[in-house]
Coordinates of C-alpha atoms in Angstrom, one line a residue:
X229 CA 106.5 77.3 30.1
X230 CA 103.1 78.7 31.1
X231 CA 101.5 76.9 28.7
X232 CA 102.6 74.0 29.9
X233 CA 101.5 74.0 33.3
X234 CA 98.4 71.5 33.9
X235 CA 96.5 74.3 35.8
X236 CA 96.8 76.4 32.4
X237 CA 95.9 73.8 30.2
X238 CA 92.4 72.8 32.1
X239 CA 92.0 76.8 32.3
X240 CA 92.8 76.7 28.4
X241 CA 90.6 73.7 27.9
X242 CA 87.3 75.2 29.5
X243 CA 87.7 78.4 28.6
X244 CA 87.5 76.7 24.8
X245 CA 84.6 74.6 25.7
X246 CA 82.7 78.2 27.4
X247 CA 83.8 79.9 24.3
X248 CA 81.6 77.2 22.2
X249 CA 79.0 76.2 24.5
X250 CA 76.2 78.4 22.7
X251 CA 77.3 75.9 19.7
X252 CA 77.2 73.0 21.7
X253 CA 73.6 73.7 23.5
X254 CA 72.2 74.1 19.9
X255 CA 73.8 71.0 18.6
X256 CA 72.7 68.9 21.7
X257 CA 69.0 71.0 21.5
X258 CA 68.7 70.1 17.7
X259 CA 70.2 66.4 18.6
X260 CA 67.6 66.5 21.4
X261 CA 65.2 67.5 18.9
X262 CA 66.1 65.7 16.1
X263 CA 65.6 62.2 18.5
X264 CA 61.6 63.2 19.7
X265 CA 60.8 64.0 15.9
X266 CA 61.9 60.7 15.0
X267 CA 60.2 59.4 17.9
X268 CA 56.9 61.1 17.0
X269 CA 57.4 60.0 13.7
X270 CA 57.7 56.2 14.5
X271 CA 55.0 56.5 16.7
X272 CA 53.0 58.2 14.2
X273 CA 54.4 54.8 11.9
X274 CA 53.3 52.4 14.5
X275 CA 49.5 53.8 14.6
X276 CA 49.3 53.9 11.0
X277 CA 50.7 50.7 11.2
X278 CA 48.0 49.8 13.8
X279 CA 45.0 51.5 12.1
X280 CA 45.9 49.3 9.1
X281 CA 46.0 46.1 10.7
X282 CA 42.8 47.1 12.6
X283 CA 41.0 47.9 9.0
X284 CA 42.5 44.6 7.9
X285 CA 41.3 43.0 10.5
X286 CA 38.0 44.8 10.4
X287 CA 38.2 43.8 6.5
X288 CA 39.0 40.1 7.3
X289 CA 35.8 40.2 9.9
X290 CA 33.8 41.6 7.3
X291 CA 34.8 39.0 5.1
X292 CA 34.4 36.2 7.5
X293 CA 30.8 38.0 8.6
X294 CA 30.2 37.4 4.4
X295 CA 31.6 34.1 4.3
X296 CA 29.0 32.7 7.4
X297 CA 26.5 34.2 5.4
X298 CA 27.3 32.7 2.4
X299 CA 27.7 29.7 4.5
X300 CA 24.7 30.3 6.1
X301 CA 22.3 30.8 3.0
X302 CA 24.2 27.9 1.3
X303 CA 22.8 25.8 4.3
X304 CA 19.6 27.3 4.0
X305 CA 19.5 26.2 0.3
X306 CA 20.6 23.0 1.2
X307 CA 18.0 22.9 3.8
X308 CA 15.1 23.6 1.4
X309 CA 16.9 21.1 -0.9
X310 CA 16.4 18.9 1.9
X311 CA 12.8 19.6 2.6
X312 CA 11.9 19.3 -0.8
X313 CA 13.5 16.0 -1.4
X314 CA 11.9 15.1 1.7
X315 CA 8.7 16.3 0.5
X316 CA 9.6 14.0 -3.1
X317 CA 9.6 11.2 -1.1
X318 CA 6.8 11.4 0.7
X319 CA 4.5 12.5 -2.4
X320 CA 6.0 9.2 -3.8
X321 CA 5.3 7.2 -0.7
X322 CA 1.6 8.4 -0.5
X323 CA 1.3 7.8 -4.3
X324 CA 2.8 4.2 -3.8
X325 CA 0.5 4.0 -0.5
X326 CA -2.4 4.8 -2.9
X327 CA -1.6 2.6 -5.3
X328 CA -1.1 -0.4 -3.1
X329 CA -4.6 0.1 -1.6
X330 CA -6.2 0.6 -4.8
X331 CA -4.9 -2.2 -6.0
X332 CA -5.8 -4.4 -2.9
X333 CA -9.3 -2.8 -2.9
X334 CA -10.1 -3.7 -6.1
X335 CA -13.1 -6.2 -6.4
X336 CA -13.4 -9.8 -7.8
X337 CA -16.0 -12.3 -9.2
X338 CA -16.5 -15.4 -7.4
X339 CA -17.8 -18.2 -9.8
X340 CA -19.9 -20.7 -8.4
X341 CA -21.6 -23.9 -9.4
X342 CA -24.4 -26.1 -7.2
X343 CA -25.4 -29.6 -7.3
X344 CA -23.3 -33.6 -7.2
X345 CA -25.4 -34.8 -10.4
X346 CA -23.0 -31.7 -12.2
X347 CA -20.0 -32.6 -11.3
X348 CA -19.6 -34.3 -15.0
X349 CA -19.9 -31.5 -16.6
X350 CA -17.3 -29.7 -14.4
X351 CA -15.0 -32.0 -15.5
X352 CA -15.6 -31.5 -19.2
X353 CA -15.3 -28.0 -18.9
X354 CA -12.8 -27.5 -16.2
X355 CA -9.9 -26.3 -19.5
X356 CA -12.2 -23.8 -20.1
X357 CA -11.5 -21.6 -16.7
X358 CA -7.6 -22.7 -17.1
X359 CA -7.0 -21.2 -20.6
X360 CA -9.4 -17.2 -19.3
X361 CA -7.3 -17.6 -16.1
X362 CA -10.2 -18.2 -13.9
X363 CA -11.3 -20.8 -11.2
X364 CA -15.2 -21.4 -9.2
X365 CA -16.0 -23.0 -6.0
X366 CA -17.8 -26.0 -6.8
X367 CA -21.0 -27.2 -4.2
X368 CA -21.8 -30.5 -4.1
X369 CA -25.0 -32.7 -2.7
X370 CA -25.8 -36.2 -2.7
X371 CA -22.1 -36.8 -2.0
X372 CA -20.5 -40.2 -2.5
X373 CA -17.3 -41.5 -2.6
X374 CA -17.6 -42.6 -6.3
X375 CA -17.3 -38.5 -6.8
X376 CA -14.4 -38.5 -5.3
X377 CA -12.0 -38.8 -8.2
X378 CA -13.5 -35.9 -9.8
X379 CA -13.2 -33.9 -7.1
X380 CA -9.9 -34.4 -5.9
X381 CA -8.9 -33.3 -9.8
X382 CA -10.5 -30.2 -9.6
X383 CA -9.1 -29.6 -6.0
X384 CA -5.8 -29.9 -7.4
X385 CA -6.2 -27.6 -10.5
X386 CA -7.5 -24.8 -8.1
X387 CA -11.1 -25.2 -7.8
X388 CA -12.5 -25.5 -4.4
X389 CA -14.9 -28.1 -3.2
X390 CA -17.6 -26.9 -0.8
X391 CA -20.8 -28.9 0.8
X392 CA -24.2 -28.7 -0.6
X393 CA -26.2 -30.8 1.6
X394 CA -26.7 -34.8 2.1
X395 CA -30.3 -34.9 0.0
X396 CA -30.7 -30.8 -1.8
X397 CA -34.0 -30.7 0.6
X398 CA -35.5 -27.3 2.1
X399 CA -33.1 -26.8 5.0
X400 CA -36.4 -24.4 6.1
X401 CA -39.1 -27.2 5.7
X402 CA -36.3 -29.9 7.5
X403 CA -35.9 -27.6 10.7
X404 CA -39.7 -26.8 10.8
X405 CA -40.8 -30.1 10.9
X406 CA -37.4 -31.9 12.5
X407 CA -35.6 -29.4 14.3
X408 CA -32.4 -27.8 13.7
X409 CA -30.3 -30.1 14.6
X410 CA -31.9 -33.0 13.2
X411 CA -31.2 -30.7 9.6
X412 CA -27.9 -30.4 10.5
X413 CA -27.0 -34.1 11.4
X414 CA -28.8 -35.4 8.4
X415 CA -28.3 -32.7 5.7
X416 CA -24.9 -31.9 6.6
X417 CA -22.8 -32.9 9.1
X418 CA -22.5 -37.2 7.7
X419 CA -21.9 -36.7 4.4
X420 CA -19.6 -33.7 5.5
X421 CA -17.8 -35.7 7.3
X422 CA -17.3 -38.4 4.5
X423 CA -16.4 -35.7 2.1
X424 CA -13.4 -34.8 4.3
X425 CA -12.3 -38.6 4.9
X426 CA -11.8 -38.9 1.2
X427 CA -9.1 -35.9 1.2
X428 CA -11.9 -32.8 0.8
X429 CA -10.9 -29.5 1.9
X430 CA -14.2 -28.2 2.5
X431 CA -14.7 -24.8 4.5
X432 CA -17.9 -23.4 2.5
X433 CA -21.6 -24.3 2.2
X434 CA -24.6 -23.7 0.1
X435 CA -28.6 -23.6 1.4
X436 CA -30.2 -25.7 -1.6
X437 CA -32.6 -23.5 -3.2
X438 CA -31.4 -20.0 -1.3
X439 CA -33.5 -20.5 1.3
X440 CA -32.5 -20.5 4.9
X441 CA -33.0 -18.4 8.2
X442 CA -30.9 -17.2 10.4
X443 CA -30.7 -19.5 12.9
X444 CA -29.4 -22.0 10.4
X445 CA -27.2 -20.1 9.4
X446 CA -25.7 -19.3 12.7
X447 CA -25.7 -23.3 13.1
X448 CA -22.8 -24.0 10.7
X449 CA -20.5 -21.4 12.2
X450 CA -18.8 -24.4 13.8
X451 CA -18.4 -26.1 10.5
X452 CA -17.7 -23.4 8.1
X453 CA -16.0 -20.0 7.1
X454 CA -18.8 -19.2 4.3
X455 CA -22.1 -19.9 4.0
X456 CA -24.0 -18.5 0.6
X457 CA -27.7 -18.1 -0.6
X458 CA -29.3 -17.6 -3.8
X459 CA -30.6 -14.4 -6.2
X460 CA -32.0 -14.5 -9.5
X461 CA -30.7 -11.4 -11.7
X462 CA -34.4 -10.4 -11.8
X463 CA -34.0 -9.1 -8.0
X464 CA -34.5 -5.6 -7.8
X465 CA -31.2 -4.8 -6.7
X466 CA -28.1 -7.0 -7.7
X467 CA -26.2 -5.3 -4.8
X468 CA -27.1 -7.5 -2.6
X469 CA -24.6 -9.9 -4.8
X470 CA -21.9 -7.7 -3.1
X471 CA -23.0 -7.1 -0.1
X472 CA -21.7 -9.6 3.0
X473 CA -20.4 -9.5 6.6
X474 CA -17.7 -12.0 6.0
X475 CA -19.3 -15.1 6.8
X476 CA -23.3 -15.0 4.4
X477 CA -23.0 -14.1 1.0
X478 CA -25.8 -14.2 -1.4
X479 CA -25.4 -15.0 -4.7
X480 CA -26.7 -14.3 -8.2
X481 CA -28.0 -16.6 -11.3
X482 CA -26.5 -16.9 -14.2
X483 CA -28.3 -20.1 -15.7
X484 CA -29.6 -20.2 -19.4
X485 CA -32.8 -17.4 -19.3
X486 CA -31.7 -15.8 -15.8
X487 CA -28.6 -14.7 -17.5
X488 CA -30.5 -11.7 -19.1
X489 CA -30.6 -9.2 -19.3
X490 CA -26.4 -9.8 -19.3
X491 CA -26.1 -6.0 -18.9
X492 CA -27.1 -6.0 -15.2
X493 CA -25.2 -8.0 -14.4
X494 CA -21.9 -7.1 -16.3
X495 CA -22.8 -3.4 -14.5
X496 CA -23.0 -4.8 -11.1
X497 CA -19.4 -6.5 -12.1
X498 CA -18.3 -2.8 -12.8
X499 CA -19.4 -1.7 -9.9
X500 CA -18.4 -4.5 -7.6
X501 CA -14.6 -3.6 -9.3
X502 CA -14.9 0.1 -8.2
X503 CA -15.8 0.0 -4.6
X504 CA -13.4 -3.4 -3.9
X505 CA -16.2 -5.7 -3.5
X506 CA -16.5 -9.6 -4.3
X507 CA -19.5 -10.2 -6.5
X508 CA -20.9 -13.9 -6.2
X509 CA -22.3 -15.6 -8.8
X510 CA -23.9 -18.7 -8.9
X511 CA -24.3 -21.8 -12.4
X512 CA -25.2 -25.1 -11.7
X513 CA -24.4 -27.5 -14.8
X514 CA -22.1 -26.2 -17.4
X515 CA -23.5 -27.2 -21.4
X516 CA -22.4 -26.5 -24.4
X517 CA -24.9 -25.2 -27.2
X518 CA -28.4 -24.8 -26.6
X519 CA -29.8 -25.4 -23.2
X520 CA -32.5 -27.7 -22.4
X521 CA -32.6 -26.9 -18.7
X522 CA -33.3 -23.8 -16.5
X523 CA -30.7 -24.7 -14.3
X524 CA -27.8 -25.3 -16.9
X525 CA -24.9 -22.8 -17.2
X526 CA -24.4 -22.3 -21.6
X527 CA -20.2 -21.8 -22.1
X528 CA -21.1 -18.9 -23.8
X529 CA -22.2 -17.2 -20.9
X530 CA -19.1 -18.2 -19.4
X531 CA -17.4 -17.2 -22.5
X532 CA -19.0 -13.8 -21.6
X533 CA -17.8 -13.4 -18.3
X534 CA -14.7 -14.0 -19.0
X535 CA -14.3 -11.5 -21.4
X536 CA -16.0 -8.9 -19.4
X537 CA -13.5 -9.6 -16.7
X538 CA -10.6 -9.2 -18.4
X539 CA -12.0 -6.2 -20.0
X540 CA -12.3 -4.2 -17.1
X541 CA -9.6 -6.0 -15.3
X542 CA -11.2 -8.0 -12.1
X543 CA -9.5 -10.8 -10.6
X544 CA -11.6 -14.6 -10.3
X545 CA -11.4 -15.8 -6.4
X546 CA -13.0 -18.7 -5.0
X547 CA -15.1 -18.4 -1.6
X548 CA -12.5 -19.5 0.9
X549 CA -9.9 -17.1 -0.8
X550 CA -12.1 -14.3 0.5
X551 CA -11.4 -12.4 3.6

């Protein structure tokens, strides 16, 4: 009945839990303990766990530090690439640039041919500078229209026309004894202006016999774009075949006996071709055979001079395709 009673059974009840409580303590200390070990120990997880992904991170920085680099000297590479292409090119373009001026440099021979009673012969041996590729400015004097004909054939195959004067006199003696402009109305200016009336395109002139001053010369400024004189190959220098300021040119012999020696003058050719200059040189009529005149032009010299053109590669111009 004691046992029963509700007091009893709470004293019964604690008096158990007291009688275990040293039991209990250790259970709840090695439950309490138990809980912070496995705390510590998933702490200790979670910084391992941290560590790692900081070394894979510090890995993956590494690697991306090694990739710019890679990235980096690949652009380098592709920048000397670059600069060496770059370099290519411009070599090639200087080289091209070279090339191009060399080629516009080089020098030419300007064939020419004085005096109206030759015009014939011209004619007759016009094929001749159409088969070697060639062409001559052609001066004439004593102009009159029954010339024309001729003429305006050779214009039209390529040859230029140019003025020689009205009556081949000394344009020195005329202006000595005349004056200047009495030369240049009489000698030049009337049978000039004929020669354009009958369909002439002429822009160059001639002095008759190479001589001339300058004040004539400056005279026909207004007139033409050329004027030329007159060397024999026996002049001490032939340079002076190749020397000009754009407007006078002298030029050299090449009739029957002032042809030789023909070395001279095939060197000043050479030479002419080297330093881009445009050597003149001047025939009057144009024979075949054996030459019974001083001032005839033998086709084999011709033959000659074409040959020694091609040889060494120089171009034929005429006197108004000269700049």
């Amino acid at each position: 009945m004691l046992a029963s009673h509700p007091f009893l059974l709470f004293i019964g009840t604690l008096m158990s839990i007291v009688k275990h409580l040293p039991i209990a303590m250790v259970l709840i200390n090695l439950i309490g303990c138990s809980s912070d070990k496995v705390e510590e120990v998933e702490v200790i997880k979670e910084v391992e766990v941290i560590k790692e992904v900081e070394v894979i991170k510090e890995v993956e920085v590494i690697k991306e530090v090694e990739v710019i680099k890679e990235v980096e000297v690949i652009k380098e590479v592709e920048v000397i690439k670059e600069v060496e292409v770059i370099k290519e090119v411009v070599v090639e373009k200087e080289v091209v640039k070279e090339v191009v001026i060399g080629r516009q440099n080089l020098g030419s021979v300007v064939l020419t041919f004085d005096d109206g009673h030759c015009v014939d012969s011209w004619v007759e041996h016009a094929h001749l500078f159409e088969e070697h590729g060639a062409t001559a400015t052609l001066y004439v004097s004593k102009y009159n229209s029954d010339m024309a004909a001729n003429l305006l054939n050779l214009q039209s195959r390529g040859f230029e026309i140019a003025h020689h004067t009205t009556y081949h006199a000394d344009a020195v003696e005329w202006a000595e004894k005349h004056g200047i402009k009495s030369w240049l109305n009489g000698a030049v200016l009337n049978s000039l202006t004929q020669m354009r009336n009958d369909g002439l395109n002429v822009t160059a002139f001639a002095f008759p016999f190479g001589t001339y001053n300058l004040e004539l010369s400056e005279a026909l400024k207004g007139e033409f774009t050329s004027v030329r004189g007159y060397l024999t190959p026996k002049t001490d220098s032939l340079r002076f075949a190749t020397q000009s300021d754009g407007y006078f040119y002298n030029g050299i012999g090449i009739d029957s006996v002032y042809f030789e020696p023909q070395e001279r003058v095939f060197g000043a050719m050479e030479k002419a071709m080297k330093t881009g200059r445009d050597m003149v040189l001047v025939g009057h009529c144009i024979v075949e055979g054996e030459v019974t005149d001083r001032w005839q032009t033998p086709t084999s010299t011709l033959l000659k001079i074409f040959a020694h053109a091609k040889k060494i590669g120089m171009k034929f111009k005429t006197m108004n395709q000269l700049k």
